[in-house]
XYZ file of C-alpha atoms in Angstrom:
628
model
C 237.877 237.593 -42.396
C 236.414 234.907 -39.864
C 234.534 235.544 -36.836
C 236.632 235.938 -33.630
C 234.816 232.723 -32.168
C 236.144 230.893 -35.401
C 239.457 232.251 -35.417
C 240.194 231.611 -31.242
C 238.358 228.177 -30.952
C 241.285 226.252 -30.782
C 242.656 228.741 -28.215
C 239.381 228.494 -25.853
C 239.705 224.961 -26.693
C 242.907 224.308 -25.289
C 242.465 226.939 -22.131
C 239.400 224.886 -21.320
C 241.229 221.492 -21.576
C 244.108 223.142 -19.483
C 241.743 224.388 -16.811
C 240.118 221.062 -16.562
C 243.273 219.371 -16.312
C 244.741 222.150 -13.490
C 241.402 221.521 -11.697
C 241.520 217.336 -12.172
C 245.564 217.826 -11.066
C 244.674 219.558 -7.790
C 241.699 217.908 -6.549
C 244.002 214.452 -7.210
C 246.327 216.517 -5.151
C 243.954 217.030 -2.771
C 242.718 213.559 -2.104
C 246.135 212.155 -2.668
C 247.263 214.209 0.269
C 244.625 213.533 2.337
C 245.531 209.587 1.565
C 248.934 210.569 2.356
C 248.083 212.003 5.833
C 245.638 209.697 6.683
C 247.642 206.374 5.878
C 251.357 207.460 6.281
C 252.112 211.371 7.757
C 249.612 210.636 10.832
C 250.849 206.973 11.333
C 254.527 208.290 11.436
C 252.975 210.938 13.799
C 251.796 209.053 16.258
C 255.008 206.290 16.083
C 257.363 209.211 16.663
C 254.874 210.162 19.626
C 254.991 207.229 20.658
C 259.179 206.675 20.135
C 259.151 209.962 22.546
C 256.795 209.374 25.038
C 257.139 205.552 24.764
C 259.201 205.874 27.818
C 257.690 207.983 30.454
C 255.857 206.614 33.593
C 252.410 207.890 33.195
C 250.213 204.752 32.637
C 247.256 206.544 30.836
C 250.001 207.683 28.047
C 250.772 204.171 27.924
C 247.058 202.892 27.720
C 246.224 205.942 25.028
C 249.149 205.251 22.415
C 248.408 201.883 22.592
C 244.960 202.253 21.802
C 246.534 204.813 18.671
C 248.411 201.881 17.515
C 246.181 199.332 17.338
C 244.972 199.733 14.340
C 248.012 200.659 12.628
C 249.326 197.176 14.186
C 246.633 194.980 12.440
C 248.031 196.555 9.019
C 249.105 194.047 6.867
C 251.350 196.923 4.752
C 254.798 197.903 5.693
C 253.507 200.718 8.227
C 251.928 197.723 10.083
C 255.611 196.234 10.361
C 257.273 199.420 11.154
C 254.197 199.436 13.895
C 254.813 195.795 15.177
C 258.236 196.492 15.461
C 258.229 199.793 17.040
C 256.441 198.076 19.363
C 258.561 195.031 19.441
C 261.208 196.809 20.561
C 259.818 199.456 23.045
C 258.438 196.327 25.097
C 262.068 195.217 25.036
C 263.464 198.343 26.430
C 261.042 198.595 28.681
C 262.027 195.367 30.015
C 265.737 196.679 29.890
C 264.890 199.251 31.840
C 262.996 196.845 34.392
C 265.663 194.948 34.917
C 267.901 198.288 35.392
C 265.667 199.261 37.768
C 265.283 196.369 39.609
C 268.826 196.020 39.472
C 269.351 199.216 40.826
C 266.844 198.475 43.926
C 269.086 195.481 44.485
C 272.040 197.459 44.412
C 270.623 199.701 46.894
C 269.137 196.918 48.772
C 272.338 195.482 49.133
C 274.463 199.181 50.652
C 271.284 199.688 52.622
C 271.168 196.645 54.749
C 274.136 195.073 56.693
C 271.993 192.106 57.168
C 272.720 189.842 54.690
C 270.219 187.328 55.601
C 267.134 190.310 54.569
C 269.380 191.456 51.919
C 269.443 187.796 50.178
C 265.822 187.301 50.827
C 265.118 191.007 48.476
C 267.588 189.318 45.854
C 265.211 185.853 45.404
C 262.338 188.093 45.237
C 263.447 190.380 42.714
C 264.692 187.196 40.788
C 261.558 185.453 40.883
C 259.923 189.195 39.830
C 261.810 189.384 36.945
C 262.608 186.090 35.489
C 259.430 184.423 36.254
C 260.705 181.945 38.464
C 258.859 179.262 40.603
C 261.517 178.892 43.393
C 264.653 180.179 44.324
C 267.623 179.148 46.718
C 270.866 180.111 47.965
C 272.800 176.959 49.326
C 275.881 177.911 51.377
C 278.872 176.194 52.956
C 277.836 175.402 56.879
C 281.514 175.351 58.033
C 280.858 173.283 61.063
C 279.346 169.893 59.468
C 281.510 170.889 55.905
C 278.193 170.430 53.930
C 276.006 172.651 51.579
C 272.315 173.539 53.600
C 270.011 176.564 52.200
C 270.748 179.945 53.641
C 267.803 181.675 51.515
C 264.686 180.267 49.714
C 261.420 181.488 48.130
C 258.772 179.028 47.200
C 260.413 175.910 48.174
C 258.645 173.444 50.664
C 259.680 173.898 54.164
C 261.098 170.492 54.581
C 262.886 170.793 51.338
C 264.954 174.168 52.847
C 265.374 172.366 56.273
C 266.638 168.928 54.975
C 268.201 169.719 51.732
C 272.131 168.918 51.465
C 274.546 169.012 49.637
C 277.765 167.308 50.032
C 280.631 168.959 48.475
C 282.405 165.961 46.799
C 278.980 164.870 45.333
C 279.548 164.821 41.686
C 276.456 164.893 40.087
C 275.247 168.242 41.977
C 274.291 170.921 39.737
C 275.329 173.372 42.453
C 278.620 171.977 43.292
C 279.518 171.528 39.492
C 278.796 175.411 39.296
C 281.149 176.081 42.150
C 283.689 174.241 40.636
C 283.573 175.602 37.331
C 282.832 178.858 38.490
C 280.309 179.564 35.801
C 276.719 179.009 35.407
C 275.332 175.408 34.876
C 271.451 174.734 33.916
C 269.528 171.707 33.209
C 266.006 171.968 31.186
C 264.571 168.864 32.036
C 265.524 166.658 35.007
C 263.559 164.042 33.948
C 265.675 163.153 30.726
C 268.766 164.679 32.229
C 270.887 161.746 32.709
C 273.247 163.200 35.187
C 270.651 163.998 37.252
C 269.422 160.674 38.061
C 270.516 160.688 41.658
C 268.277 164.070 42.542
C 265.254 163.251 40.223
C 262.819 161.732 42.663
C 263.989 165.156 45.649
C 262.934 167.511 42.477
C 259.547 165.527 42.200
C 258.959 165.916 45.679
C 260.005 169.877 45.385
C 258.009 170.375 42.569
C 260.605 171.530 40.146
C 261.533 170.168 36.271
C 263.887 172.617 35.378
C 267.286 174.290 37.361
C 269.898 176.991 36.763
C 272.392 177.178 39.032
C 274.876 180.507 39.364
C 277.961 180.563 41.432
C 278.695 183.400 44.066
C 282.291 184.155 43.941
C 283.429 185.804 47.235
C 286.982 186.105 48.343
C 286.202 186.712 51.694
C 283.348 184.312 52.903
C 282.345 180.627 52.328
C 281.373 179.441 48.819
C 277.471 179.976 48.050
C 275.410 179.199 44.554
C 272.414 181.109 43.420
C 269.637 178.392 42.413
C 266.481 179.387 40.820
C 263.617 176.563 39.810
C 260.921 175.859 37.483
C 258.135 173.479 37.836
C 258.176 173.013 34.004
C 260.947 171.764 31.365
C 262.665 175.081 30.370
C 265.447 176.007 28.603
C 267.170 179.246 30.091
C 267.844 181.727 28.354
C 271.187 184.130 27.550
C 269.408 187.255 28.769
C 268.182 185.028 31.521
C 271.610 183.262 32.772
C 273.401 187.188 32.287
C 270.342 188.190 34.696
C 270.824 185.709 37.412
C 274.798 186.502 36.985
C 273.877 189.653 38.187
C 272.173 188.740 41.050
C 274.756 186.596 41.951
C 276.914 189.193 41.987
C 274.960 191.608 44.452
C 274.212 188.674 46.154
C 278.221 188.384 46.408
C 278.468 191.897 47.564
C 275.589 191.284 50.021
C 277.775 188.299 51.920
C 281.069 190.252 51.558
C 279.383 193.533 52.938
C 278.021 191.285 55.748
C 281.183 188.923 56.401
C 283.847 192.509 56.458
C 281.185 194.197 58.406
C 280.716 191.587 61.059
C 284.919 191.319 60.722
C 285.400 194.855 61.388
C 282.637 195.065 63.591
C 284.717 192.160 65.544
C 287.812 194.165 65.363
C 286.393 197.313 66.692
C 284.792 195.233 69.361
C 287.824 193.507 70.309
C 289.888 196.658 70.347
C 287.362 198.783 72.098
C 286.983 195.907 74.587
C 290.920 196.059 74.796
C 291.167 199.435 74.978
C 288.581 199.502 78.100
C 290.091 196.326 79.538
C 293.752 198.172 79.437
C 291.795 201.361 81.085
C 290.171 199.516 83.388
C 293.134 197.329 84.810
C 295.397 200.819 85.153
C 295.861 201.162 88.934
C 295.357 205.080 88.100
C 292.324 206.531 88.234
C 290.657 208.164 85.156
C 288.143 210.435 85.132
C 286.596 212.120 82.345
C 284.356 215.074 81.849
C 282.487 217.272 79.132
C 282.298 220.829 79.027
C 279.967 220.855 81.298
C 281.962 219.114 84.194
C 279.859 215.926 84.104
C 281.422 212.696 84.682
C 281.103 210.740 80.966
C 283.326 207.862 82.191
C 285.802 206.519 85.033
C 287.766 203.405 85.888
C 287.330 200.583 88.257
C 290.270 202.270 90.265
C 287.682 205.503 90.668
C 285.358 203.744 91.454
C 286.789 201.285 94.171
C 288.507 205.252 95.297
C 285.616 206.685 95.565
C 283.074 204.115 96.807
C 280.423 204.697 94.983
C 278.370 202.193 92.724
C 278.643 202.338 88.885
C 275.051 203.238 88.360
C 276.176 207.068 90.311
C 278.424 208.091 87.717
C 276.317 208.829 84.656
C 276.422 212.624 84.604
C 277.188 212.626 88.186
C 279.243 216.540 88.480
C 283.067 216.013 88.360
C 283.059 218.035 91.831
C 280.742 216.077 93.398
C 282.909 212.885 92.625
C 286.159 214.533 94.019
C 283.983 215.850 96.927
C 283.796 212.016 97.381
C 287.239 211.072 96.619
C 288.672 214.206 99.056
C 286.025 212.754 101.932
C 289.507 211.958 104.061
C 291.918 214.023 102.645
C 294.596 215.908 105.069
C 293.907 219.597 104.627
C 291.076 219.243 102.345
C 290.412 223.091 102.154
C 293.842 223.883 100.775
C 293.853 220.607 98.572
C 290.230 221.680 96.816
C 291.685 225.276 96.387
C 294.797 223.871 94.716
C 292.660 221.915 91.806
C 290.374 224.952 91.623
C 293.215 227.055 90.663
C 294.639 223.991 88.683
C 291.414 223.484 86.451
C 291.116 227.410 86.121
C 295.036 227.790 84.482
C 293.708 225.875 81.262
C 296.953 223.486 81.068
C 298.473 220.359 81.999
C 298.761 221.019 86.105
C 298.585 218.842 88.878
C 297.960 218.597 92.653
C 299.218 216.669 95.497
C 297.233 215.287 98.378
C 297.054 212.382 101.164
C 294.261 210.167 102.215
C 293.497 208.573 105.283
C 292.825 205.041 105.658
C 292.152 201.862 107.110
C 295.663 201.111 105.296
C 296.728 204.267 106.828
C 297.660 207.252 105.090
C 298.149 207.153 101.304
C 299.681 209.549 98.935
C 297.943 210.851 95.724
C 298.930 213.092 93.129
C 296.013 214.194 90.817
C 296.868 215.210 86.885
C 294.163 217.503 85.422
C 294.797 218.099 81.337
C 292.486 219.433 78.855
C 291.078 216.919 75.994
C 290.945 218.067 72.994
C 290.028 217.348 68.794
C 292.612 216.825 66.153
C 291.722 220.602 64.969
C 292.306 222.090 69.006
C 289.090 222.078 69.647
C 288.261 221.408 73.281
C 285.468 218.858 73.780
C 286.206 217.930 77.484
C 289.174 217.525 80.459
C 290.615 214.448 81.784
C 291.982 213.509 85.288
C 294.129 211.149 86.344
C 294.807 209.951 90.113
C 298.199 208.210 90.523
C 299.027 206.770 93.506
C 302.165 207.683 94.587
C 302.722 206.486 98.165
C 305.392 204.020 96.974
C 307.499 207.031 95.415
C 306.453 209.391 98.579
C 307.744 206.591 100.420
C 310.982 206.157 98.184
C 311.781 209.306 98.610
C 311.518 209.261 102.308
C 313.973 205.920 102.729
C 316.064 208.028 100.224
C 316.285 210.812 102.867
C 316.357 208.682 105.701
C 319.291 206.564 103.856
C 321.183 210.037 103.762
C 320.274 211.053 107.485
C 320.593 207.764 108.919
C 324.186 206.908 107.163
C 325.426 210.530 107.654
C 324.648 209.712 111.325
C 325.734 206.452 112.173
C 329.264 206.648 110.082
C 329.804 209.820 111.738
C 329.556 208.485 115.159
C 331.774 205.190 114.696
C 334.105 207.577 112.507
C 334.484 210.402 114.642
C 335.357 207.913 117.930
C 337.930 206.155 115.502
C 339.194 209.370 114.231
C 339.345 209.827 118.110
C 341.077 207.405 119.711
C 343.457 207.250 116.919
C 344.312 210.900 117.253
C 344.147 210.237 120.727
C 347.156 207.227 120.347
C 349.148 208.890 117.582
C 349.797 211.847 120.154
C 353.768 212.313 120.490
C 353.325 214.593 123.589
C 351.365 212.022 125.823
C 352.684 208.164 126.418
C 349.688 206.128 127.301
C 350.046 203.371 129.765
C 349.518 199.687 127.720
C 345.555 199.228 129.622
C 344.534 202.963 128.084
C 345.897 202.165 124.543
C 344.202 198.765 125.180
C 341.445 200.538 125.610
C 341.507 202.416 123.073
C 342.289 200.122 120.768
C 339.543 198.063 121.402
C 336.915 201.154 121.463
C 338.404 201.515 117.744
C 337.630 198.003 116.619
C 334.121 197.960 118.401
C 333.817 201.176 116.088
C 334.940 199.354 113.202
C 332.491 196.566 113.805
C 329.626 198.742 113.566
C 331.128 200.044 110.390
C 331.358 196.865 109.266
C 327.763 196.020 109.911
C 326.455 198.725 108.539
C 328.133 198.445 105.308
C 327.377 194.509 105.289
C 323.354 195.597 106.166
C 323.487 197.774 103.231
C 324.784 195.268 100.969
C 322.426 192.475 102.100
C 319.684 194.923 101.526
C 320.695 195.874 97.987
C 321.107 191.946 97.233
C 317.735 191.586 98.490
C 316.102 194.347 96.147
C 318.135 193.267 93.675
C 316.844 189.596 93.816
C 320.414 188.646 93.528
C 320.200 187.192 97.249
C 321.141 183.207 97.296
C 321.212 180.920 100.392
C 323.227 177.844 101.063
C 321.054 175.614 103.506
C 322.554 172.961 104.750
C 321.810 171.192 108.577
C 321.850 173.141 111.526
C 320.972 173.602 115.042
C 318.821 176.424 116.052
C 320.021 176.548 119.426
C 323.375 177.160 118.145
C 322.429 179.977 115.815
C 320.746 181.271 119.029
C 323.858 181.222 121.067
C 325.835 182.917 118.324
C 323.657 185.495 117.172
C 323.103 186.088 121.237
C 327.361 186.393 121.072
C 327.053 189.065 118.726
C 323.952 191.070 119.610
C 325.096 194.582 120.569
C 323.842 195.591 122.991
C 324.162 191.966 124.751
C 320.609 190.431 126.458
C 322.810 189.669 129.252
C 320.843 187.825 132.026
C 317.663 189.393 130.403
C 317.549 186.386 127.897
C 314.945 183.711 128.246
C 315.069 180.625 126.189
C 312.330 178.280 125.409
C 313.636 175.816 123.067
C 312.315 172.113 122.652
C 314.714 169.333 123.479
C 313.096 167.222 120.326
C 313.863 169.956 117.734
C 314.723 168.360 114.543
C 317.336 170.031 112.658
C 317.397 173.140 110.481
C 317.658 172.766 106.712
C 319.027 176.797 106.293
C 321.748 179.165 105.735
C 323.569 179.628 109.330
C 324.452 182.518 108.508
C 321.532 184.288 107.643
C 319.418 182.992 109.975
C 321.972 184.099 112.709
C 321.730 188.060 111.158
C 318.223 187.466 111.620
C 317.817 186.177 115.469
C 320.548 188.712 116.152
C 318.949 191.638 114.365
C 314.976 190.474 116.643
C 317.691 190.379 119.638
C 318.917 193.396 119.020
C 315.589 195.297 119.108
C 313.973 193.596 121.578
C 316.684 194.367 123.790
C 316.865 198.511 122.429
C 313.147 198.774 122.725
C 312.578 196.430 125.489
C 313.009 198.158 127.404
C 315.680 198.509 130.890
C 315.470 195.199 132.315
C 312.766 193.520 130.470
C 313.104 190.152 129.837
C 313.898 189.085 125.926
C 312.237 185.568 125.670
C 313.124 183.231 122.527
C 310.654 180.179 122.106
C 310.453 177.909 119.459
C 307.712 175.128 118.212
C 307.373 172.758 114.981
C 305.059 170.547 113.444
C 305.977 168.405 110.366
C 306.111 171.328 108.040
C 307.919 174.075 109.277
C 309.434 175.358 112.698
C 308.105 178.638 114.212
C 310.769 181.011 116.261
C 309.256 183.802 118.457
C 311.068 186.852 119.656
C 308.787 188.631 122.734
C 310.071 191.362 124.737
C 307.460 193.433 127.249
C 308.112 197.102 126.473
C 305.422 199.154 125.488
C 304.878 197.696 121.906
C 303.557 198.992 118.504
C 300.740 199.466 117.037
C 298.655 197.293 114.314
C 299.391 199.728 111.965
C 302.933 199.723 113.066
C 303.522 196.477 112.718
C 302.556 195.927 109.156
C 305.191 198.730 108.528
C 308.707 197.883 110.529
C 309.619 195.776 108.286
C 310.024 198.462 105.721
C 313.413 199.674 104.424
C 315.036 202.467 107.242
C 311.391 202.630 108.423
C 311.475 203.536 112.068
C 308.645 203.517 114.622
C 308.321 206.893 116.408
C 308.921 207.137 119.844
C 310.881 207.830 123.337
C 312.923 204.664 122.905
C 313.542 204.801 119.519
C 314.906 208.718 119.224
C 317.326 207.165 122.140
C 318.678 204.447 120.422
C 320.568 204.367 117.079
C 320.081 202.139 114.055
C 319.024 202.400 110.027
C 316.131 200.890 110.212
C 317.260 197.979 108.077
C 317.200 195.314 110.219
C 313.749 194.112 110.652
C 313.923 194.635 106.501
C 316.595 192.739 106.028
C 315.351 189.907 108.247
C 312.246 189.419 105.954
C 314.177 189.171 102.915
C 316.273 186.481 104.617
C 313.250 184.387 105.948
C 311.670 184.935 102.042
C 314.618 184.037 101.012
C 314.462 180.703 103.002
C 310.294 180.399 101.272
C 309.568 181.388 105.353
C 307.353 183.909 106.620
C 307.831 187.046 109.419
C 305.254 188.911 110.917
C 304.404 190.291 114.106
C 302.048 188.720 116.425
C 299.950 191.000 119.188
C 300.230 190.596 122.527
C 299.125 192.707 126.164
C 302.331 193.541 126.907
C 305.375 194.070 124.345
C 305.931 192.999 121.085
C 306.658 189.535 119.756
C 307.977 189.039 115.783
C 307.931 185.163 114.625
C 309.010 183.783 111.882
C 308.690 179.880 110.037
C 311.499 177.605 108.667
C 309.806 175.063 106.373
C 311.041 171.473 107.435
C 310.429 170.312 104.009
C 312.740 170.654 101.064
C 310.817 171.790 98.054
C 313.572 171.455 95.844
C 315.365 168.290 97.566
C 312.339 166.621 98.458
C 313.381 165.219 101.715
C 312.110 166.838 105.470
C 314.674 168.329 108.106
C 314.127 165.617 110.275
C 315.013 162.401 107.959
């Protein structure tokens, strides 16, 4: 019964006040949200941006969120905190990461460089860099004058890092009370420090008020502390002492790096020089080549071989050097085909040759192997020269021992064998003058035996070193006379003597010394010569007493003569293949003479050949001269 207005006015009412209050609702939404963004969501934004990026390396990031956050900074709300702290503690990992990074240069500062002088110089600098520092030092033990001196400085006055010292028993040195304690000492003010009085006025003249000294702890090298200064009173830090520890310690690995280096650096130096030294002093030859056949090193022993200066060998052609070696060689032809066909085989081979001299002819045997890598690979080939002219000559007295034996003990033997046959005969009586005879053919037989086993036993004594001589005073003119009795063949007339009246007496073995005037008897009469005179002439001064032997037969050469005195050497000849013998007399003559601290030689003449020989006169182990 009431008008539709009427009866839905509360309705409209209340859909009006609801609509009013949705629209009041979302425009406070609206500007609440916009609050919202504008003080917190886009403040949070550009932190977490900034927590992200905070890191990175591009400056103009850098420059732009700190720009952003300046503002929120000044806030005096809890986003302005957050803000502050945020960036708080982004500056303090960036320094973190500064001093990782510088840390890390250091590190590779110190593997980088084996000079530890440059490497210790990059340490102060990045210590100064990063702590701030005024000055820095690194005082080291100087082993000769067993004080402390400066090794390494930054800032410090130049008198201050050439007269500063430190003794080690000082007790009131910061750096030696750090190297004693192994652990980092500091002191903030040296003017109120009380212990250190003694270095107060050396700081005021260095410019410094504050110190922290750091031990470097090596194993290996001489003790060393890390110093670093301030010109104002300061009191160092945790972060700062754990920093400088760290530079200590690449500054330890710096010196112990540098100290093994230089150690192993000796080493290899001293073995290398060793190693050359032993290759060097071999009286082989070494030669080594590439693939290529160039010469990439050789020994004094090539070199003196092949005459040529040390400046020719570097790449000189390996041929070309034996073309230099072979300039002399008997049969050179043959002897350069045989190492052709050695070095073409691809093995160990080697090749015989001889070389003629000024020292005559010497005997060579060259060794040709491949070198090679520990996995077979072959990087080059070796040669080796050995001089073998003693064992070509052993070999020869070994032959000529055989020969010469086989010949003179069959002669004496067969004429014993002989004779005795001859005697022992039961269908012949011999008249007593032909067994006679005989008899004494036999014991002339029997005394060659004798002396040639007896010259074979001196000789082995005399090799052996096991020779001895009993000296005692004698007359040469005696021994003369009885080695002149039992020369065979006998000088006969043919003997000459020229002895002084005034001869003092002989201080030597009479026994020896007669094997040795009869052996020089016994030659000069076989190769004398028929009916040339054999002359014997003494002389002596107050040392020693000097016996000649001359004959005029035809003589020997130079060459000759440096040789007869060689073991069953024989010189080659008309005379000689006529007349028997070992060839060990003239050897065993020199041993006796050495044996008696003499000397033998031979001595050139125009006609013949003469061999002397000395006596010393004075006693080297008695002390006393022949003639007291």
């Amino acid at each position: 019964s009431r008008p539709v207005s009427v009866a839905f006015a509360t309705l409209y009412a209340f859909r009006r006040g609801a609509l009013v209050a949705v629209l009041v609702f979302l425009a406070s939404g609206v500007l609440f949200w916009r609050d919202l963004s504008h003080r917190v969501i886009r403040p949070i934004e550009r932190l977490a941006n900034f927590s992200v990026e905070g890191g990175t390396d591009d400056e103009r990031d850098s420059n732009a969120h700190a720009a952003a956050l300046a503002a929120l900074t000044a806030r005096p709300d809890q986003m302005g905190l957050l803000t502050r702290s945020l960036t708080s503690m982004q500056q303090a990992i960036e320094a973190r990461l500064n001093e990782v990074s510088t840390l890390l240069e250091t590190s590779a500062a110190v593997v980088s460089s084996l000079d530890h002088q440059t490497v210790l110089e990059r340490i102060l600098e990045q210590v100064e860099r990063l702590l701030g520092t005024d000055m820095s030092a690194i005082f080291a033990l100087d082993e000769e004058q067993k004080i402390f001196r400066v090794s390494a400085s930054r800032g410090l006055p130049q008198w201050y890092t050439e007269r500063a010292t430190i003794d080690p028993d000082e007790p009131g040195s910061v750096t030696m009370r750090a190297i004693r304690v192994r652990r980092p000492i500091q002191v903030s003010d040296t003017e109120t420090n009380p212990s250190f009085k003694l270095h107060r006025d050396r700081a005021r003249s260095a410019g410094y008020r504050s110190v922290l000294a750091v031990p470097i702890l090596s194993q290996h090298t001489k003790p060393a502390a890390l110093l670093v200064f301030r010109r104002e009173a300061h009191e160092f830090s945790r972060r700062e002492i754990n920093l400088l520890t760290s530079f200590a310690n690449h500054a330890t690995m710096a010196i112990e790096n540098a100290a093994l280096f230089a150690q192993s650096d000796t080493q290899l130096q001293e073995q290398t020089h060793r190693l050359q030294a032993l290759i060097q002093s071999m009286q082989d030859g070494l030669i080594l080549e590439n693939l290529d056949g160039r010469v990439q090193y050789v020994n004094r022993s090539v070199q003196e071989l092949s005459g040529l200066a040390p400046a020719a060998f570097e790449s000189l052609p390996a041929k070309v050097l034996m073309d230099h070696i072979l300039a002399h060689a008997q049969d050179r032809g043959m002897v350069e085909e045989d190492i052709s066909k050695a070095i073409d085989e691809g093995k160990s081979r080697w090749v015989r040759f001889s070389l003629d001299g000024p020292d005559g002819t010497r005997h060579w045997r060259l060794t040709i192997f491949d070198v090679k890598e520990s996995d077979g690979s072959l990087i080059g080939r070796g040669r080796i020269l050995q001089d073998i002219t003693q064992r070509y000559e052993l070999d020869r007295m070994k032959s000529s021992l055989i020969a010469t034996v086989s010949h003179e003990l069959r002669t004496p033997l067969a004429a014993i064998k002989g004779y005795a046959s001859t005697l022992l005969a039961e269908d012949v009586e011999w008249d007593p003058v032909s067994q006679r005879d005989f008899l004494e053919i036999i014991s002339t037989e029997t005394d060659h035996l004798r002396d040639l086993v007896n010259d074979l036993l001196d000789m082995s004594r005399i090799e052996s070193g096991t020779l001895t001589v009993s000296r005692i005073a004698c007359d040469l003119s005696e021994l003369v006379e009885r080695a002149v009795w039992h020369a065979h063949p006998h000088p006969g007339t043919r003997l000459q003597l020229d002895l002084p009246l005034d001869l003092p007496p002989l201080f030597a073995d009479p026994k020896r010394i007669t094997v040795v005037l009869r052996n020089l008897i016994e030659n000069a009469v076989k190769y004398g010569g028929d009916q040339t005179p054999v002359i014997i002439e003494a002389s002596w001064d107050e040392h020693q007493v000097v016996v000649r032997v001359r004959d005029e037969g035809p003589g020997i050469s130079v060459q000759e003569g440096e040789r007869i005195f060689q073991s069953f050497y024989r010189v080659e000849g008309g005379l000689t293949q006529r007349t028997s013998g070992a060839g060990l007399g003239l050897a065993i003559s020199k041993g006796f003479i050495e044996a008696h601290k003499g000397k033998i030689w031979t001595e050139s003449q125009e006609r013949g050949l003469c061999v002397a020989f000395t006596l010393p006169l004075v006693l080297e182990d008695a002390g006393v001269t022949a003639h007291e």
